[in-house]
Amino acid sequence: MTDARKFQSVPGVRDILPPESAFWNHVEQTAGDVFATYQFSEIRLPILEQTELFARSVGASTDIVGKEMYSFADRDESSISLRPEATASVVRAYIEHGMHTQPGDVKLYYMGPMFRRERPQKGRYRQFYQIGAEVLGQSDHPGIDADVIEMVLVFIERCGLVGHTLCINSIGCKDCRPKYVELLRAALTKVKDRLGPDSQRRIETNPLRVLDSKLEAEQTVIETLPRIADHLCDACREHFKMLQAMLFMRQIAYEVNWRLVRGLDYYMRTTFEITAPGLGSQNAVCGGGRYDGLVELLGGPPTKGIGFALGTDRLILALEEAGKGAAAPQLDAFIAWMGAAAYPMAVRIARALRDAGCSVELPHEEMKFKKSLSLAARLNARFAVILGDNEVASGVATVKRMADATQQSVAERELAKILRK
Ligand code: HAM
């Protein structure tokens, strides 16, 4: 007896089917085109990395590393993980290949799947996709931050997204943040019994993350907490002021959100997020920020860094919600042939039209004309090229325009010209 088990994709992991997959290609192509105008080049990164890379950079106490990573012992007992994000990999590659010797800033972009074992829901998957970009170099000029933000906005707007919001914040540096974190911890300890268990735990492990809480009951308490903007050192305050001037110069609208701390440990100074309408609770389409010092932390030379990652799944969902999603693919020509003698002509014409760049559907089983024309209509073909005994004898095809059912006779060698119009 055969085992008639039905296989399904694992929870939180999904197939991307046509025609949606064509829309994904279009979005990814647009990203590459826009990023190239800002002089970014593509880096292709591995999906597997040493677990330690993420523990060190993203942070061992973060949810991503602590709870959500797919990690396993390889056959040699070393621990490896499916990447939950790609900034750590970019930095690893930057160090491994000595890219700091390249002239100017190193500007890289990437796209591909990431893996986090989160609770699946609309816009949240365990295998999801990111399009991201990173700038690594010697300068931490806020103009770089603003350029990176401008670039991602140009990209999503070119894809057709509207109604999105950019939020920015500064979370200080290694000089001013620890003092603020202590202040915050003290303030949180005073209101501990008004917080839920997650936030209570975070008072010890990562007080900044309490600011991220979406729990309704905690909101009024959080609003009374000290704000980092009031505790930035002079250099960080100046950097944040300059960033805002740089955004203003570019006519980029933004909101300052003092609670935008982000869930990864490597950030310092600038953090930003873009939210889009129509996505429900998982409405962040893009997150990013500055991570000066991360290269050193991973064993490289002193380097500044800033970047972002955009959730491709969410961007596409938002575009679809706005009615700007996948269009049914256009088929240029359906070859409706009948009679054994017409088949070689059909094969020849299909090849010639494809060489000319037309998309062609060539059925291989013989069908009655009525049936093949109905199939042509269901496949949304622009034209049906009809080939029967008369057409074979004369070398002239009958071309039917499906939109209005008009027919004309076209010599075989003229077909590509007529169909491409
Ligand atoms: P992140 O905020 O963890 O940042 O992720 C960036 C984006 O990826 C999110 O805004 C969201 O759109 C998408 N995303 C994250 N998790 C999921 C999920 N489970 N399902 C669907 N989409 C998801 C980073 O990953 C940083 N590496 C960004 C960065 C680059 N910062 C500097 N450079």
Short mmCIF file of C-alpha atoms and ligand atoms in Angstrom, two decimals, residues 64 84-87 110 116 118 123-126 128-130 133-134 262 264 266-267 273 284-289 291 306-311 313-314, ligand 1:
data_model
loop_
_atom_site.label_atom_id
_atom_site.label_comp_id
_atom_site.label_asym_id
_atom_site.label_seq_id
_atom_site.Cartn_x
_atom_site.Cartn_y
_atom_site.Cartn_z
CA ILE A 64 15.23 37.49 17.21
CA PRO A 84 17.14 36.08 10.52
CA GLU A 85 18.41 39.28 8.86
CA ALA A 86 21.30 40.28 6.59
CA THR A 87 23.10 43.28 8.08
CA TYR A 110 20.72 42.51 -1.17
CA ARG A 116 12.35 33.99 12.07
CA GLU A 118 7.46 34.16 14.88
CA GLY A 123 2.21 40.18 6.97
CA ARG A 124 4.24 38.03 9.34
CA TYR A 125 5.85 34.83 8.11
CA ARG A 126 8.59 32.51 9.25
CA PHE A 128 9.89 36.22 4.65
CA TYR A 129 11.80 38.33 2.17
CA GLN A 130 13.80 41.48 2.52
CA ALA A 133 20.89 48.19 1.58
CA GLU A 134 23.91 49.15 3.66
CA ARG A 262 13.99 48.88 17.13
CA LEU A 264 18.20 44.77 17.27
CA TYR A 266 23.53 47.08 16.95
CA TYR A 267 21.82 50.42 16.41
CA GLU A 273 10.79 52.96 10.17
CA ALA A 284 6.15 48.29 9.29
CA VAL A 285 7.31 47.87 5.70
CA CYS A 286 10.84 49.07 6.32
CA GLY A 287 13.19 49.43 9.26
CA GLY A 288 16.70 50.70 9.49
CA GLY A 289 19.28 52.75 11.27
CA TYR A 291 25.25 51.00 13.42
CA ILE A 306 23.83 52.70 8.12
CA GLY A 307 21.18 50.78 6.24
CA PHE A 308 17.66 49.49 6.06
CA ALA A 309 15.69 46.40 5.18
CA LEU A 310 12.30 46.47 3.60
CA GLY A 311 9.88 43.58 4.02
CA ASP A 313 6.05 40.50 1.51
CA ARG A 314 4.58 43.52 3.29
P1 HAM B 1 13.86 44.49 10.98
O1 HAM B 1 13.07 45.66 11.47
O2 HAM B 1 14.02 43.34 11.88
O3 HAM B 1 15.29 45.07 10.57
O4 HAM B 1 13.24 43.98 9.62
C1 HAM B 1 13.04 44.88 8.54
C2 HAM B 1 11.70 44.63 7.89
O5 HAM B 1 11.57 43.26 7.54
C3 HAM B 1 10.49 44.90 8.77
O6 HAM B 1 10.17 46.28 8.78
C4 HAM B 1 9.42 44.09 8.08
O7 HAM B 1 8.89 44.80 6.97
C5 HAM B 1 10.20 42.88 7.57
N1 HAM B 1 9.99 41.74 8.46
C6 HAM B 1 10.61 41.44 9.61
N2 HAM B 1 10.15 40.30 10.15
C7 HAM B 1 9.19 39.84 9.31
C8 HAM B 1 8.33 38.71 9.29
N3 HAM B 1 8.37 37.77 10.24
N4 HAM B 1 7.46 38.56 8.26
C9 HAM B 1 7.42 39.49 7.27
N5 HAM B 1 8.21 40.57 7.23
C10 HAM B 1 9.08 40.76 8.23
C11 HAM B 1 16.31 44.30 10.05
O8 HAM B 1 16.19 43.18 9.67
C12 HAM B 1 17.61 45.08 9.92
N6 HAM B 1 18.63 44.18 9.38
C13 HAM B 1 17.42 46.29 9.02
C14 HAM B 1 18.67 47.08 8.84
C15 HAM B 1 19.51 47.02 7.79
N7 HAM B 1 19.16 47.95 9.68
C16 HAM B 1 20.30 48.44 9.20
N8 HAM B 1 20.52 47.85 8.06
#
